[in-house]
GROMACS .gro file of C-alpha atoms in nm:
model
  172
    1MET     CA    1   6.035  17.901   0.354
    2GLN     CA    2   6.127  18.078   0.014
    3GLN     CA    3   6.238  17.976  -0.311
    4GLY     CA    4   6.580  18.144  -0.403
    5ARG     CA    5   6.831  18.124  -0.683
    6GLU     CA    6   7.029  17.882  -0.454
    7GLY     CA    7   6.719  17.637  -0.402
    8LEU     CA    8   6.506  17.589  -0.123
    9GLN     CA    9   6.613  17.848   0.177
   10ALA     CA   10   6.468  17.921   0.527
   11HIS     CA   11   6.498  18.163   0.774
   12ASP     CA   12   6.792  18.132   1.034
   13ALA     CA   13   6.809  18.244   1.380
   14PHE     CA   14   6.902  18.602   1.301
   15GLY     CA   15   6.598  18.661   1.059
   16GLY     CA   16   6.799  18.603   0.735
   17LEU     CA   17   6.765  18.361   0.478
   18GLY     CA   18   7.022  18.073   0.464
   19PRO     CA   19   7.044  17.745   0.298
   20MET     CA   20   6.858  17.453   0.437
   21ASP     CA   21   7.147  17.200   0.405
   22PRO     CA   22   7.361  17.220   0.729
   23ASN     CA   23   7.625  17.032   0.576
   24ASN     CA   24   7.688  17.275   0.278
   25PRO     CA   25   7.709  17.623   0.447
   26GLY     CA   26   7.636  17.918   0.213
   27PRO     CA   27   7.892  18.168   0.140
   28GLU     CA   28   7.747  18.431   0.382
   29GLU     CA   29   7.782  18.210   0.683
   30TYR     CA   30   8.098  18.235   0.894
   31GLY     CA   31   8.189  18.560   0.712
   32ARG     CA   32   8.307  18.398   0.410
   33GLU     CA   33   8.233  18.508   0.059
   34GLY     CA   34   8.255  18.283  -0.240
   35ASP     CA   35   8.558  18.035  -0.257
   36GLY     CA   36   8.817  18.241  -0.076
   37PRO     CA   37   9.099  18.076   0.130
   38ALA     CA   38   8.972  17.880   0.423
   39PRO     CA   39   9.042  18.037   0.775
   40ARG     CA   40   9.332  17.895   0.992
   41PRO     CA   41   9.219  17.615   1.205
   42ARG     CA   42   9.218  17.734   1.594
   43PRO     CA   43   9.506  17.599   1.808
   44PRO     CA   44   9.380  17.354   2.098
   45ARG     CA   45   9.389  17.475   2.428
   46GLU     CA   46   9.648  17.334   2.668
   47SER     CA   47   9.525  17.139   2.974
   48LEU     CA   48   9.493  17.351   3.286
   49THR     CA   49   9.538  17.062   3.516
   50SER     CA   50   9.910  17.045   3.486
   51ASP     CA   51   9.915  17.410   3.637
   52PHE     CA   52   9.756  17.285   3.959
   53GLY     CA   53   9.924  16.979   4.020
   54GLN     CA   54   9.819  16.619   4.111
   55HIS     CA   55   9.476  16.617   4.279
   56ALA     CA   56   9.423  16.355   4.571
   57PRO     CA   57   9.122  16.118   4.494
   58ALA     CA   58   8.828  16.227   4.720
   59LEU     CA   59   8.777  16.011   5.027
   60ALA     CA   60   8.478  15.812   5.032
   61ARG     CA   61   8.254  15.856   5.348
   62THR     CA   62   8.154  15.550   5.499
   63VAL     CA   63   7.865  15.540   5.758
   64GLN     CA   64   7.770  15.265   5.961
   65LEU     CA   65   7.400  15.231   6.101
   66VAL     CA   66   7.258  14.987   6.370
   67SER     CA   67   6.894  14.931   6.318
   68GLY     CA   68   6.754  14.668   6.546
   69ASP     CA   69   6.962  14.339   6.534
   70PHE     CA   70   7.132  14.450   6.207
   71LEU     CA   71   7.469  14.683   6.125
   72LEU     CA   72   7.438  14.864   5.797
   73THR     CA   73   7.754  14.971   5.644
   74VAL     CA   74   7.677  15.239   5.356
   75ASN     CA   75   7.982  15.273   5.151
   76PRO     CA   76   7.936  15.471   4.800
   77VAL     CA   77   8.239  15.318   4.656
   78ASP     CA   78   8.236  14.943   4.731
   79GLY     CA   79   7.871  14.909   4.797
   80SER     CA   80   7.649  14.900   5.098
   81GLU     CA   81   7.630  14.580   5.318
   82ILE     CA   82   7.399  14.456   5.600
   83GLU     CA   83   7.506  14.211   5.864
   84PRO     CA   84   7.407  14.076   6.199
   85CYS     CA   85   7.528  14.360   6.464
   86PRO     CA   86   7.805  14.218   6.688
   87PRO     CA   87   7.683  14.237   7.047
   88ALA     CA   88   7.989  14.449   7.129
   89GLU     CA   89   7.866  14.717   6.869
   90ARG     CA   90   7.490  14.747   6.975
   91PRO     CA   91   7.412  15.055   7.152
   92ALA     CA   92   7.266  15.065   7.480
   93ARG     CA   93   6.887  15.090   7.533
   94PRO     CA   94   6.770  15.457   7.588
   95VAL     CA   95   6.657  15.527   7.932
   96LYS     CA   96   6.408  15.763   8.078
   97LEU     CA   97   6.508  16.107   8.165
   98THR     CA   98   6.464  16.227   8.524
   99GLU     CA   99   6.242  16.534   8.612
  100ALA     CA  100   6.569  16.738   8.636
  101GLU     CA  101   6.710  16.621   8.290
  102ARG     CA  102   6.371  16.671   8.111
  103ALA     CA  103   6.388  17.020   8.231
  104GLU     CA  104   6.725  17.072   8.117
  105ALA     CA  105   6.649  16.924   7.782
  106GLU     CA  106   6.350  17.163   7.744
  107ARG     CA  107   6.537  17.474   7.837
  108ALA     CA  108   6.803  17.402   7.603
  109ALA     CA  109   6.565  17.351   7.320
  110ARG     CA  110   6.409  17.679   7.358
  111PRO     CA  111   6.512  17.960   7.136
  112PRO     CA  112   6.711  18.240   7.273
  113VAL     CA  113   6.514  18.536   7.414
  114PRO     CA  114   6.511  18.830   7.168
  115PRO     CA  115   6.662  19.148   7.275
  116GLY     CA  116   6.452  19.428   7.404
  117PRO     CA  117   6.177  19.463   7.633
  118ALA     CA  118   5.994  19.130   7.722
  119GLN     CA  119   5.667  19.079   7.521
  120PRO     CA  120   5.349  19.025   7.712
  121VAL     CA  121   5.220  18.677   7.655
  122LEU     CA  122   4.882  18.736   7.473
  123PRO     CA  123   4.599  18.491   7.514
  124LEU     CA  124   4.492  18.270   7.246
  125LEU     CA  125   4.168  18.406   7.105
  126ALA     CA  126   3.876  18.191   6.952
  127ARG     CA  127   4.104  17.878   6.925
  128GLN     CA  128   3.966  17.681   7.251
  129ASP     CA  129   3.744  17.428   7.059
  130GLU     CA  130   4.054  17.355   6.811
  131ARG     CA  131   4.284  17.316   7.110
  132GLU     CA  132   4.055  17.080   7.295
  133LYS     CA  133   4.026  16.878   6.983
  134LEU     CA  134   4.389  16.845   6.924
  135VAL     CA  135   4.460  16.746   7.272
  136ARG     CA  136   4.169  16.477   7.262
  137LEU     CA  137   4.338  16.349   6.928
  138LEU     CA  138   4.681  16.347   7.074
  139ALA     CA  139   4.603  16.165   7.385
  140ARG     CA  140   4.439  15.892   7.190
  141GLY     CA  141   4.781  15.861   6.994
  142ARG     CA  142   4.681  15.993   6.698
  143SER     CA  143   4.909  16.186   6.445
  144VAL     CA  144   4.769  16.538   6.367
  145ARG     CA  145   4.873  16.785   6.078
  146LEU     CA  146   4.790  17.136   6.117
  147THR     CA  147   4.745  17.323   5.808
  148GLY     CA  148   4.660  17.707   5.733
  149PRO     CA  149   4.777  18.003   5.586
  150ALA     CA  150   5.105  18.197   5.697
  151GLY     CA  151   5.023  18.407   6.000
  152SER     CA  152   4.721  18.228   6.096
  153GLY     CA  153   4.866  18.110   6.445
  154ARG     CA  154   4.954  17.757   6.373
  155THR     CA  155   5.275  17.776   6.564
  156ARG     CA  156   5.113  17.961   6.862
  157LEU     CA  157   4.843  17.690   6.860
  158LEU     CA  158   5.081  17.408   6.859
  159ASP     CA  159   5.302  17.572   7.137
  160THR     CA  160   4.987  17.574   7.349
  161VAL     CA  161   4.864  17.241   7.271
  162ALA     CA  162   5.235  17.111   7.356
  163GLU     CA  163   5.210  17.269   7.682
  164ASP     CA  164   4.877  17.111   7.737
  165CYS     CA  165   5.003  16.755   7.643
  166ALA     CA  166   5.315  16.783   7.843
  167ASP     CA  167   5.203  16.512   8.091
  168LEU     CA  168   5.111  16.284   7.802
  169ALA     CA  169   5.456  16.202   7.709
  170PRO     CA  170   5.712  16.350   7.944
  171ASP     CA  171   5.999  16.202   7.745
  172GLY     CA  172   5.903  16.350   7.437
   0.00000   0.00000   0.00000
């Protein structure tokens, strides 16, 4: 801050000096000098919405979920509600898949084979201890989180463990 002929002044955003009172801008602001005529006010912009016509209000997406014995209706406009699920709307109990249905579901879930010559399946090196430990934990019903840096072989290890555990939960 500096003391000038117009009183206390401070540096403005452009590096110059300007008055500190924002309600009384100095003559150098906005291209004015002294008490000359004030610039004409800018005319208001016209609304652009009249050019596009009337917009239909967006439809709210309402979703119904069945959880146990209850029916949950999610409605972002009117609010959500929960009520006992009517027997007619209850989904059927899930059924176990047959051997053929499991094989078809597994085949459909596999990623497509990349183009080009087939790559040989390489053995998993120096991971036998980790593999056995993961299989034991999963066999006891434990949840497992596998961490490691990118490219360390987590996916390859999990694929191998999944093959080893296929008989533990054949329906997934």
